[in-house]
Amino acid sequence: MKNKKHILLIACMLLLGISTIAQETEATSFGIKAGINLQNINGKDADNKSLNNDLVLRFHAGVQANIPVAPEFYFQPGLLYNSKGAKTKSLLNSNAEFTINYLELPLSFLYRPLLGTGHLLLGFGPYVAYGLNGKTDINVVGITGKRDIKFANEYTGILPYGEYFKRMDYGANIFFGYELQGGLFIQLETQLGLAKINAKNTTNPNADTSLKNTGFGLSIGYMF
């Protein structure tokens, strides 16, 4: 009889423990987000001089998931349509503005502790992006024109860069923000491109051109 009571007590404790664990285990959540970017293309030109480009306003939109890995810690993959670019300036009132649109896969690690009635959001991680399309707006001494971005690893020409870019980009993301109790969140982001996105000019193979995407963003989203 005592053995049966002991077994029943152990079984109740196990059931209580399993129930507690099940209640404490958080399910994966999904969300949507969109926002604006302040983008630039930094690096060096063919003469090894630092570029002095201007920021341009672009946008992003997409989906993400919060996958629990430990209390308050999550793996956050996403899939975004992300528009990037820059505006160049040169002599004789000549300039060009680039727009390159990417399908981007961020793979972030998120720290999401309780803060007030909501959650603090702190995250970082790598991203990879695939160039979809783009435009170059050119203004040379008052003559304007548009060209489609061409994706290639190499090209032949007399300019150090212009309308030829590599299709793949990768780098790192850092962000912080706040999520309200109902799931609405806002966050600030910065992105540092690590890949050279300029195609190699085979006409000038010794050119040290190095172009990389950089940017800042503001996102608003909702987690379901």
PDB file of N, CA and C in Angstrom, residues 101-206:
ATOM      1  N   ASN A 101      17.862  46.712 -55.263  1.00  0.00           N
ATOM      2  CA  ASN A 101      16.853  46.019 -54.471  1.00  0.00           C
ATOM      3  C   ASN A 101      17.273  44.572 -54.225  1.00  0.00           C
ATOM      4  N   TYR A 102      17.186  44.168 -52.958  1.00  0.00           N
ATOM      5  CA  TYR A 102      17.658  42.848 -52.544  1.00  0.00           C
ATOM      6  C   TYR A 102      16.540  42.041 -51.887  1.00  0.00           C
ATOM      7  N   LEU A 103      16.635  40.725 -52.016  1.00  0.00           N
ATOM      8  CA  LEU A 103      15.903  39.792 -51.166  1.00  0.00           C
ATOM      9  C   LEU A 103      16.883  39.372 -50.081  1.00  0.00           C
ATOM     10  N   GLU A 104      16.563  39.701 -48.838  1.00  0.00           N
ATOM     11  CA  GLU A 104      17.547  39.594 -47.757  1.00  0.00           C
ATOM     12  C   GLU A 104      17.107  38.596 -46.696  1.00  0.00           C
ATOM     13  N   LEU A 105      18.072  37.818 -46.211  1.00  0.00           N
ATOM     14  CA  LEU A 105      17.834  36.824 -45.162  1.00  0.00           C
ATOM     15  C   LEU A 105      18.667  37.187 -43.935  1.00  0.00           C
ATOM     16  N   PRO A 106      18.088  37.874 -42.937  1.00  0.00           N
ATOM     17  CA  PRO A 106      18.799  38.123 -41.684  1.00  0.00           C
ATOM     18  C   PRO A 106      18.674  36.911 -40.754  1.00  0.00           C
ATOM     19  N   LEU A 107      19.743  36.603 -40.057  1.00  0.00           N
ATOM     20  CA  LEU A 107      19.776  35.480 -39.116  1.00  0.00           C
ATOM     21  C   LEU A 107      20.285  36.033 -37.783  1.00  0.00           C
ATOM     22  N   SER A 108      19.363  36.523 -36.975  1.00  0.00           N
ATOM     23  CA  SER A 108      19.736  37.278 -35.784  1.00  0.00           C
ATOM     24  C   SER A 108      19.544  36.472 -34.501  1.00  0.00           C
ATOM     25  N   PHE A 109      20.290  36.880 -33.479  1.00  0.00           N
ATOM     26  CA  PHE A 109      20.137  36.352 -32.123  1.00  0.00           C
ATOM     27  C   PHE A 109      19.546  37.472 -31.273  1.00  0.00           C
ATOM     28  N   LEU A 110      18.415  37.186 -30.630  1.00  0.00           N
ATOM     29  CA  LEU A 110      17.629  38.208 -29.954  1.00  0.00           C
ATOM     30  C   LEU A 110      17.593  37.969 -28.449  1.00  0.00           C
ATOM     31  N   TYR A 111      17.874  39.038 -27.683  1.00  0.00           N
ATOM     32  CA  TYR A 111      17.682  39.042 -26.232  1.00  0.00           C
ATOM     33  C   TYR A 111      16.438  39.868 -25.963  1.00  0.00           C
ATOM     34  N   ARG A 112      15.446  39.263 -25.310  1.00  0.00           N
ATOM     35  CA  ARG A 112      14.117  39.870 -25.172  1.00  0.00           C
ATOM     36  C   ARG A 112      13.625  39.768 -23.718  1.00  0.00           C
ATOM     37  N   PRO A 113      14.236  40.518 -22.816  1.00  0.00           N
ATOM     38  CA  PRO A 113      13.805  40.467 -21.422  1.00  0.00           C
ATOM     39  C   PRO A 113      12.557  41.311 -21.182  1.00  0.00           C
ATOM     40  N   LEU A 114      11.846  40.986 -20.130  1.00  0.00           N
ATOM     41  CA  LEU A 114      10.677  41.769 -19.737  1.00  0.00           C
ATOM     42  C   LEU A 114      11.131  43.125 -19.206  1.00  0.00           C
ATOM     43  N   LEU A 115      10.486  44.191 -19.685  1.00  0.00           N
ATOM     44  CA  LEU A 115      10.789  45.541 -19.240  1.00  0.00           C
ATOM     45  C   LEU A 115       9.475  46.305 -19.163  1.00  0.00           C
ATOM     46  N   GLY A 116       9.044  46.604 -17.949  1.00  0.00           N
ATOM     47  CA  GLY A 116       7.729  47.209 -17.774  1.00  0.00           C
ATOM     48  C   GLY A 116       6.647  46.221 -18.153  1.00  0.00           C
ATOM     49  N   THR A 117       5.703  46.670 -18.966  1.00  0.00           N
ATOM     50  CA  THR A 117       4.631  45.780 -19.422  1.00  0.00           C
ATOM     51  C   THR A 117       4.967  45.123 -20.761  1.00  0.00           C
ATOM     52  N   GLY A 118       6.127  45.462 -21.332  1.00  0.00           N
ATOM     53  CA  GLY A 118       6.528  44.900 -22.623  1.00  0.00           C
ATOM     54  C   GLY A 118       7.895  44.250 -22.542  1.00  0.00           C
ATOM     55  N   HIS A 119       8.593  44.236 -23.673  1.00  0.00           N
ATOM     56  CA  HIS A 119       9.891  43.565 -23.751  1.00  0.00           C
ATOM     57  C   HIS A 119      10.920  44.457 -24.432  1.00  0.00           C
ATOM     58  N   LEU A 120      12.108  44.504 -23.860  1.00  0.00           N
ATOM     59  CA  LEU A 120      13.246  45.139 -24.497  1.00  0.00           C
ATOM     60  C   LEU A 120      13.760  44.225 -25.603  1.00  0.00           C
ATOM     61  N   LEU A 121      14.179  44.799 -26.723  1.00  0.00           N
ATOM     62  CA  LEU A 121      14.691  44.025 -27.852  1.00  0.00           C
ATOM     63  C   LEU A 121      16.137  44.427 -28.128  1.00  0.00           C
ATOM     64  N   LEU A 122      17.046  43.463 -28.013  1.00  0.00           N
ATOM     65  CA  LEU A 122      18.455  43.668 -28.341  1.00  0.00           C
ATOM     66  C   LEU A 122      18.905  42.512 -29.218  1.00  0.00           C
ATOM     67  N   GLY A 123      19.410  42.812 -30.409  1.00  0.00           N
ATOM     68  CA  GLY A 123      19.755  41.730 -31.318  1.00  0.00           C
ATOM     69  C   GLY A 123      20.931  42.032 -32.206  1.00  0.00           C
ATOM     70  N   PHE A 124      21.534  40.978 -32.706  1.00  0.00           N
ATOM     71  CA  PHE A 124      22.625  41.114 -33.665  1.00  0.00           C
ATOM     72  C   PHE A 124      22.727  39.812 -34.443  1.00  0.00           C
ATOM     73  N   GLY A 125      23.410  39.875 -35.584  1.00  0.00           N
ATOM     74  CA  GLY A 125      23.614  38.663 -36.365  1.00  0.00           C
ATOM     75  C   GLY A 125      23.972  38.978 -37.807  1.00  0.00           C
ATOM     76  N   PRO A 126      24.292  37.955 -38.564  1.00  0.00           N
ATOM     77  CA  PRO A 126      24.663  38.150 -39.969  1.00  0.00           C
ATOM     78  C   PRO A 126      23.443  38.228 -40.868  1.00  0.00           C
ATOM     79  N   TYR A 127      23.684  38.670 -42.096  1.00  0.00           N
ATOM     80  CA  TYR A 127      22.656  38.629 -43.126  1.00  0.00           C
ATOM     81  C   TYR A 127      23.312  38.259 -44.453  1.00  0.00           C
ATOM     82  N   VAL A 128      22.523  37.677 -45.326  1.00  0.00           N
ATOM     83  CA  VAL A 128      22.929  37.458 -46.712  1.00  0.00           C
ATOM     84  C   VAL A 128      21.819  38.014 -47.591  1.00  0.00           C
ATOM     85  N   ALA A 129      22.193  38.557 -48.755  1.00  0.00           N
ATOM     86  CA  ALA A 129      21.204  39.199 -49.620  1.00  0.00           C
ATOM     87  C   ALA A 129      21.494  38.870 -51.074  1.00  0.00           C
ATOM     88  N   TYR A 130      20.421  38.788 -51.843  1.00  0.00           N
ATOM     89  CA  TYR A 130      20.492  38.448 -53.269  1.00  0.00           C
ATOM     90  C   TYR A 130      19.901  39.602 -54.068  1.00  0.00           C
ATOM     91  N   GLY A 131      20.701  40.187 -54.966  1.00  0.00           N
ATOM     92  CA  GLY A 131      20.243  41.314 -55.764  1.00  0.00           C
ATOM     93  C   GLY A 131      19.163  40.927 -56.753  1.00  0.00           C
ATOM     94  N   LEU A 132      18.053  41.644 -56.731  1.00  0.00           N
ATOM     95  CA  LEU A 132      16.931  41.371 -57.628  1.00  0.00           C
ATOM     96  C   LEU A 132      16.959  42.263 -58.861  1.00  0.00           C
ATOM     97  N   ASN A 133      17.114  43.557 -58.647  1.00  0.00           N
ATOM     98  CA  ASN A 133      17.118  44.523 -59.743  1.00  0.00           C
ATOM     99  C   ASN A 133      17.579  45.864 -59.199  1.00  0.00           C
ATOM    100  N   GLY A 134      17.642  46.858 -60.073  1.00  0.00           N
ATOM    101  CA  GLY A 134      18.050  48.180 -59.626  1.00  0.00           C
ATOM    102  C   GLY A 134      18.118  49.168 -60.768  1.00  0.00           C
ATOM    103  N   LYS A 135      18.324  50.442 -60.407  1.00  0.00           N
ATOM    104  CA  LYS A 135      18.400  51.519 -61.380  1.00  0.00           C
ATOM    105  C   LYS A 135      19.561  52.448 -61.042  1.00  0.00           C
ATOM    106  N   THR A 136      20.132  53.047 -62.072  1.00  0.00           N
ATOM    107  CA  THR A 136      21.109  54.112 -61.906  1.00  0.00           C
ATOM    108  C   THR A 136      20.566  55.357 -62.594  1.00  0.00           C
ATOM    109  N   ASP A 137      20.369  56.415 -61.817  1.00  0.00           N
ATOM    110  CA  ASP A 137      19.948  57.705 -62.367  1.00  0.00           C
ATOM    111  C   ASP A 137      21.181  58.582 -62.542  1.00  0.00           C
ATOM    112  N   ILE A 138      21.434  59.015 -63.754  1.00  0.00           N
ATOM    113  CA  ILE A 138      22.666  59.748 -64.078  1.00  0.00           C
ATOM    114  C   ILE A 138      22.329  61.167 -64.511  1.00  0.00           C
ATOM    115  N   ASN A 139      23.095  62.121 -64.008  1.00  0.00           N
ATOM    116  CA  ASN A 139      22.975  63.519 -64.414  1.00  0.00           C
ATOM    117  C   ASN A 139      24.384  64.027 -64.721  1.00  0.00           C
ATOM    118  N   VAL A 140      24.703  64.162 -66.008  1.00  0.00           N
ATOM    119  CA  VAL A 140      26.034  64.593 -66.440  1.00  0.00           C
ATOM    120  C   VAL A 140      25.883  65.921 -67.172  1.00  0.00           C
ATOM    121  N   VAL A 141      26.342  66.993 -66.523  1.00  0.00           N
ATOM    122  CA  VAL A 141      26.277  68.346 -67.082  1.00  0.00           C
ATOM    123  C   VAL A 141      24.858  68.654 -67.592  1.00  0.00           C
ATOM    124  N   GLY A 142      23.862  68.335 -66.768  1.00  0.00           N
ATOM    125  CA  GLY A 142      22.481  68.647 -67.114  1.00  0.00           C
ATOM    126  C   GLY A 142      21.786  67.619 -67.974  1.00  0.00           C
ATOM    127  N   ILE A 143      22.513  66.620 -68.472  1.00  0.00           N
ATOM    128  CA  ILE A 143      21.907  65.562 -69.286  1.00  0.00           C
ATOM    129  C   ILE A 143      21.578  64.392 -68.369  1.00  0.00           C
ATOM    130  N   THR A 144      20.314  64.022 -68.317  1.00  0.00           N
ATOM    131  CA  THR A 144      19.875  62.971 -67.397  1.00  0.00           C
ATOM    132  C   THR A 144      19.539  61.689 -68.147  1.00  0.00           C
ATOM    133  N   GLY A 145      19.578  60.592 -67.417  1.00  0.00           N
ATOM    134  CA  GLY A 145      19.234  59.307 -68.007  1.00  0.00           C
ATOM    135  C   GLY A 145      19.109  58.238 -66.939  1.00  0.00           C
ATOM    136  N   LYS A 146      18.480  57.124 -67.283  1.00  0.00           N
ATOM    137  CA  LYS A 146      18.314  55.991 -66.378  1.00  0.00           C
ATOM    138  C   LYS A 146      18.883  54.735 -67.031  1.00  0.00           C
ATOM    139  N   ARG A 147      19.534  53.929 -66.211  1.00  0.00           N
ATOM    140  CA  ARG A 147      20.056  52.656 -66.687  1.00  0.00           C
ATOM    141  C   ARG A 147      19.691  51.558 -65.697  1.00  0.00           C
ATOM    142  N   ASP A 148      19.427  50.367 -66.219  1.00  0.00           N
ATOM    143  CA  ASP A 148      19.190  49.227 -65.341  1.00  0.00           C
ATOM    144  C   ASP A 148      20.514  48.743 -64.755  1.00  0.00           C
ATOM    145  N   ILE A 149      20.471  48.399 -63.461  1.00  0.00           N
ATOM    146  CA  ILE A 149      21.639  47.776 -62.839  1.00  0.00           C
ATOM    147  C   ILE A 149      21.882  46.421 -63.499  1.00  0.00           C
ATOM    148  N   LYS A 150      23.144  46.134 -63.789  1.00  0.00           N
ATOM    149  CA  LYS A 150      23.522  44.827 -64.342  1.00  0.00           C
ATOM    150  C   LYS A 150      24.335  44.085 -63.296  1.00  0.00           C
ATOM    151  N   PHE A 151      23.959  42.822 -63.060  1.00  0.00           N
ATOM    152  CA  PHE A 151      24.659  42.014 -62.072  1.00  0.00           C
ATOM    153  C   PHE A 151      25.695  41.135 -62.770  1.00  0.00           C
ATOM    154  N   ALA A 152      26.934  41.274 -62.333  1.00  0.00           N
ATOM    155  CA  ALA A 152      28.034  40.488 -62.900  1.00  0.00           C
ATOM    156  C   ALA A 152      29.199  40.537 -61.941  1.00  0.00           C
ATOM    157  N   ASN A 153      30.058  39.530 -62.015  1.00  0.00           N
ATOM    158  CA  ASN A 153      31.279  39.535 -61.199  1.00  0.00           C
ATOM    159  C   ASN A 153      32.389  40.343 -61.863  1.00  0.00           C
ATOM    160  N   GLU A 154      32.321  40.451 -63.190  1.00  0.00           N
ATOM    161  CA  GLU A 154      33.334  41.200 -63.938  1.00  0.00           C
ATOM    162  C   GLU A 154      32.662  41.966 -65.076  1.00  0.00           C
ATOM    163  N   TYR A 155      33.304  43.057 -65.500  1.00  0.00           N
ATOM    164  CA  TYR A 155      32.819  43.799 -66.660  1.00  0.00           C
ATOM    165  C   TYR A 155      34.003  44.516 -67.307  1.00  0.00           C
ATOM    166  N   THR A 156      33.798  44.957 -68.515  1.00  0.00           N
ATOM    167  CA  THR A 156      34.818  45.694 -69.249  1.00  0.00           C
ATOM    168  C   THR A 156      34.312  47.113 -69.487  1.00  0.00           C
ATOM    169  N   GLY A 157      35.110  48.098 -69.101  1.00  0.00           N
ATOM    170  CA  GLY A 157      34.688  49.477 -69.270  1.00  0.00           C
ATOM    171  C   GLY A 157      35.772  50.436 -68.847  1.00  0.00           C
ATOM    172  N   ILE A 158      35.483  51.722 -68.980  1.00  0.00           N
ATOM    173  CA  ILE A 158      36.479  52.733 -68.642  1.00  0.00           C
ATOM    174  C   ILE A 158      36.204  53.377 -67.290  1.00  0.00           C
ATOM    175  N   LEU A 159      35.021  53.118 -66.702  1.00  0.00           N
ATOM    176  CA  LEU A 159      34.692  53.703 -65.412  1.00  0.00           C
ATOM    177  C   LEU A 159      35.021  52.723 -64.292  1.00  0.00           C
ATOM    178  N   PRO A 160      35.440  53.237 -63.111  1.00  0.00           N
ATOM    179  CA  PRO A 160      35.737  52.341 -61.998  1.00  0.00           C
ATOM    180  C   PRO A 160      34.504  51.645 -61.459  1.00  0.00           C
ATOM    181  N   TYR A 161      33.364  52.272 -61.533  1.00  0.00           N
ATOM    182  CA  TYR A 161      32.105  51.630 -61.169  1.00  0.00           C
ATOM    183  C   TYR A 161      30.987  52.431 -61.802  1.00  0.00           C
ATOM    184  N   GLY A 162      29.819  51.880 -61.875  1.00  0.00           N
ATOM    185  CA  GLY A 162      28.714  52.592 -62.492  1.00  0.00           C
ATOM    186  C   GLY A 162      27.447  51.785 -62.428  1.00  0.00           C
ATOM    187  N   GLU A 163      27.236  50.918 -63.381  1.00  0.00           N
ATOM    188  CA  GLU A 163      25.998  50.166 -63.416  1.00  0.00           C
ATOM    189  C   GLU A 163      26.201  48.671 -63.205  1.00  0.00           C
ATOM    190  N   TYR A 164      27.419  48.227 -62.937  1.00  0.00           N
ATOM    191  CA  TYR A 164      27.700  46.808 -62.748  1.00  0.00           C
ATOM    192  C   TYR A 164      27.989  46.521 -61.274  1.00  0.00           C
ATOM    193  N   PHE A 165      27.228  45.583 -60.725  1.00  0.00           N
ATOM    194  CA  PHE A 165      27.396  45.195 -59.326  1.00  0.00           C
ATOM    195  C   PHE A 165      27.297  43.680 -59.201  1.00  0.00           C
ATOM    196  N   LYS A 166      27.952  43.154 -58.176  1.00  0.00           N
ATOM    197  CA  LYS A 166      27.795  41.739 -57.864  1.00  0.00           C
ATOM    198  C   LYS A 166      26.408  41.519 -57.274  1.00  0.00           C
ATOM    199  N   ARG A 167      25.876  40.345 -57.527  1.00  0.00           N
ATOM    200  CA  ARG A 167      24.511  40.073 -57.073  1.00  0.00           C
ATOM    201  C   ARG A 167      24.431  39.787 -55.576  1.00  0.00           C
ATOM    202  N   MET A 168      25.462  39.152 -55.001  1.00  0.00           N
ATOM    203  CA  MET A 168      25.423  38.736 -53.603  1.00  0.00           C
ATOM    204  C   MET A 168      25.995  39.815 -52.682  1.00  0.00           C
ATOM    205  N   ASP A 169      25.360  39.962 -51.545  1.00  0.00           N
ATOM    206  CA  ASP A 169      25.831  40.851 -50.497  1.00  0.00           C
ATOM    207  C   ASP A 169      25.708  40.117 -49.167  1.00  0.00           C
ATOM    208  N   TYR A 170      26.553  40.455 -48.215  1.00  0.00           N
ATOM    209  CA  TYR A 170      26.445  39.891 -46.868  1.00  0.00           C
ATOM    210  C   TYR A 170      27.073  40.866 -45.887  1.00  0.00           C
ATOM    211  N   GLY A 171      26.720  40.698 -44.614  1.00  0.00           N
ATOM    212  CA  GLY A 171      27.242  41.609 -43.602  1.00  0.00           C
ATOM    213  C   GLY A 171      26.646  41.303 -42.247  1.00  0.00           C
ATOM    214  N   ALA A 172      26.516  42.343 -41.410  1.00  0.00           N
ATOM    215  CA  ALA A 172      26.061  42.168 -40.035  1.00  0.00           C
ATOM    216  C   ALA A 172      24.992  43.202 -39.699  1.00  0.00           C
ATOM    217  N   ASN A 173      24.045  42.790 -38.866  1.00  0.00           N
ATOM    218  CA  ASN A 173      22.982  43.657 -38.364  1.00  0.00           C
ATOM    219  C   ASN A 173      23.093  43.823 -36.853  1.00  0.00           C
ATOM    220  N   ILE A 174      22.780  45.001 -36.353  1.00  0.00           N
ATOM    221  CA  ILE A 174      22.634  45.256 -34.921  1.00  0.00           C
ATOM    222  C   ILE A 174      21.359  46.071 -34.748  1.00  0.00           C
ATOM    223  N   PHE A 175      20.534  45.728 -33.748  1.00  0.00           N
ATOM    224  CA  PHE A 175      19.299  46.473 -33.558  1.00  0.00           C
ATOM    225  C   PHE A 175      18.890  46.487 -32.087  1.00  0.00           C
ATOM    226  N   PHE A 176      18.088  47.479 -31.741  1.00  0.00           N
ATOM    227  CA  PHE A 176      17.471  47.512 -30.418  1.00  0.00           C
ATOM    228  C   PHE A 176      16.119  48.197 -30.539  1.00  0.00           C
ATOM    229  N   GLY A 177      15.221  47.842 -29.630  1.00  0.00           N
ATOM    230  CA  GLY A 177      13.884  48.416 -29.691  1.00  0.00           C
ATOM    231  C   GLY A 177      13.046  47.995 -28.508  1.00  0.00           C
ATOM    232  N   TYR A 178      11.737  48.128 -28.683  1.00  0.00           N
ATOM    233  CA  TYR A 178      10.807  47.795 -27.600  1.00  0.00           C
ATOM    234  C   TYR A 178       9.539  47.208 -28.205  1.00  0.00           C
ATOM    235  N   GLU A 179       9.054  46.141 -27.554  1.00  0.00           N
ATOM    236  CA  GLU A 179       7.824  45.475 -27.977  1.00  0.00           C
ATOM    237  C   GLU A 179       6.756  45.651 -26.913  1.00  0.00           C
ATOM    238  N   LEU A 180       5.622  46.207 -27.295  1.00  0.00           N
ATOM    239  CA  LEU A 180       4.512  46.398 -26.368  1.00  0.00           C
ATOM    240  C   LEU A 180       3.850  45.069 -26.033  1.00  0.00           C
ATOM    241  N   GLN A 181       3.060  45.076 -24.993  1.00  0.00           N
ATOM    242  CA  GLN A 181       2.421  43.849 -24.520  1.00  0.00           C
ATOM    243  C   GLN A 181       1.548  43.207 -25.592  1.00  0.00           C
ATOM    244  N   GLY A 182       0.916  44.018 -26.434  1.00  0.00           N
ATOM    245  CA  GLY A 182       0.036  43.476 -27.456  1.00  0.00           C
ATOM    246  C   GLY A 182       0.738  42.924 -28.682  1.00  0.00           C
ATOM    247  N   GLY A 183       2.070  43.122 -28.801  1.00  0.00           N
ATOM    248  CA  GLY A 183       2.814  42.590 -29.938  1.00  0.00           C
ATOM    249  C   GLY A 183       3.365  43.639 -30.882  1.00  0.00           C
ATOM    250  N   LEU A 184       2.897  44.883 -30.778  1.00  0.00           N
ATOM    251  CA  LEU A 184       3.417  45.958 -31.619  1.00  0.00           C
ATOM    252  C   LEU A 184       4.825  46.319 -31.155  1.00  0.00           C
ATOM    253  N   PHE A 185       5.769  46.490 -32.101  1.00  0.00           N
ATOM    254  CA  PHE A 185       7.135  46.834 -31.717  1.00  0.00           C
ATOM    255  C   PHE A 185       7.715  47.886 -32.660  1.00  0.00           C
ATOM    256  N   ILE A 186       8.732  48.563 -32.151  1.00  0.00           N
ATOM    257  CA  ILE A 186       9.491  49.531 -32.938  1.00  0.00           C
ATOM    258  C   ILE A 186      10.962  49.312 -32.626  1.00  0.00           C
ATOM    259  N   GLN A 187      11.814  49.408 -33.650  1.00  0.00           N
ATOM    260  CA  GLN A 187      13.240  49.199 -33.404  1.00  0.00           C
ATOM    261  C   GLN A 187      14.101  50.006 -34.363  1.00  0.00           C
ATOM    262  N   LEU A 188      15.272  50.373 -33.876  1.00  0.00           N
ATOM    263  CA  LEU A 188      16.300  51.043 -34.654  1.00  0.00           C
ATOM    264  C   LEU A 188      17.349  50.019 -35.053  1.00  0.00           C
ATOM    265  N   GLU A 189      17.846  50.135 -36.288  1.00  0.00           N
ATOM    266  CA  GLU A 189      18.756  49.126 -36.813  1.00  0.00           C
ATOM    267  C   GLU A 189      19.941  49.798 -37.499  1.00  0.00           C
ATOM    268  N   THR A 190      21.067  49.124 -37.470  1.00  0.00           N
ATOM    269  CA  THR A 190      22.208  49.538 -38.272  1.00  0.00           C
ATOM    270  C   THR A 190      22.762  48.312 -38.987  1.00  0.00           C
ATOM    271  N   GLN A 191      23.237  48.523 -40.191  1.00  0.00           N
ATOM    272  CA  GLN A 191      23.700  47.408 -41.018  1.00  0.00           C
ATOM    273  C   GLN A 191      25.061  47.749 -41.607  1.00  0.00           C
ATOM    274  N   LEU A 192      25.977  46.817 -41.466  1.00  0.00           N
ATOM    275  CA  LEU A 192      27.327  46.992 -41.980  1.00  0.00           C
ATOM    276  C   LEU A 192      27.602  45.920 -43.025  1.00  0.00           C
ATOM    277  N   GLY A 193      27.715  46.344 -44.288  1.00  0.00           N
ATOM    278  CA  GLY A 193      28.036  45.403 -45.353  1.00  0.00           C
ATOM    279  C   GLY A 193      29.507  45.009 -45.308  1.00  0.00           C
ATOM    280  N   LEU A 194      29.762  43.736 -45.473  1.00  0.00           N
ATOM    281  CA  LEU A 194      31.136  43.220 -45.446  1.00  0.00           C
ATOM    282  C   LEU A 194      31.603  42.749 -46.814  1.00  0.00           C
ATOM    283  N   ALA A 195      30.690  42.604 -47.743  1.00  0.00           N
ATOM    284  CA  ALA A 195      31.032  42.113 -49.082  1.00  0.00           C
ATOM    285  C   ALA A 195      31.316  43.266 -50.030  1.00  0.00           C
ATOM    286  N   LYS A 196      32.293  43.091 -50.912  1.00  0.00           N
ATOM    287  CA  LYS A 196      32.503  44.027 -52.009  1.00  0.00           C
ATOM    288  C   LYS A 196      31.405  43.799 -53.036  1.00  0.00           C
ATOM    289  N   ILE A 197      30.583  44.819 -53.245  1.00  0.00           N
ATOM    290  CA  ILE A 197      29.462  44.637 -54.170  1.00  0.00           C
ATOM    291  C   ILE A 197      29.794  45.098 -55.580  1.00  0.00           C
ATOM    292  N   ASN A 198      30.941  45.754 -55.789  1.00  0.00           N
ATOM    293  CA  ASN A 198      31.295  46.228 -57.132  1.00  0.00           C
ATOM    294  C   ASN A 198      31.867  45.101 -57.977  1.00  0.00           C
ATOM    295  N   ALA A 199      31.442  45.042 -59.224  1.00  0.00           N
ATOM    296  CA  ALA A 199      32.011  44.072 -60.163  1.00  0.00           C
ATOM    297  C   ALA A 199      33.442  44.482 -60.509  1.00  0.00           C
ATOM    298  N   LYS A 200      34.278  43.508 -60.763  1.00  0.00           N
ATOM    299  CA  LYS A 200      35.678  43.786 -61.093  1.00  0.00           C
ATOM    300  C   LYS A 200      35.794  44.295 -62.525  1.00  0.00           C
ATOM    301  N   ASN A 201      36.527  45.375 -62.698  1.00  0.00           N
ATOM    302  CA  ASN A 201      36.735  45.960 -64.015  1.00  0.00           C
ATOM    303  C   ASN A 201      37.954  45.293 -64.669  1.00  0.00           C
ATOM    304  N   THR A 202      37.709  44.461 -65.677  1.00  0.00           N
ATOM    305  CA  THR A 202      38.812  43.742 -66.312  1.00  0.00           C
ATOM    306  C   THR A 202      39.685  44.656 -67.169  1.00  0.00           C
ATOM    307  N   THR A 203      39.153  45.847 -67.528  1.00  0.00           N
ATOM    308  CA  THR A 203      39.962  46.816 -68.268  1.00  0.00           C
ATOM    309  C   THR A 203      41.049  47.414 -67.379  1.00  0.00           C
ATOM    310  N   ASN A 204      40.760  47.481 -66.092  1.00  0.00           N
ATOM    311  CA  ASN A 204      41.706  48.029 -65.120  1.00  0.00           C
ATOM    312  C   ASN A 204      41.800  47.065 -63.941  1.00  0.00           C
ATOM    313  N   PRO A 205      42.404  45.886 -64.148  1.00  0.00           N
ATOM    314  CA  PRO A 205      42.386  44.835 -63.135  1.00  0.00           C
ATOM    315  C   PRO A 205      43.119  45.195 -61.854  1.00  0.00           C
ATOM    316  N   ASN A 206      44.002  46.195 -61.909  1.00  0.00           N
ATOM    317  CA  ASN A 206      44.747  46.582 -60.709  1.00  0.00           C
ATOM    318  C   ASN A 206      44.024  47.642 -59.875  1.00  0.00           C
TER     319      ASN A 206
END
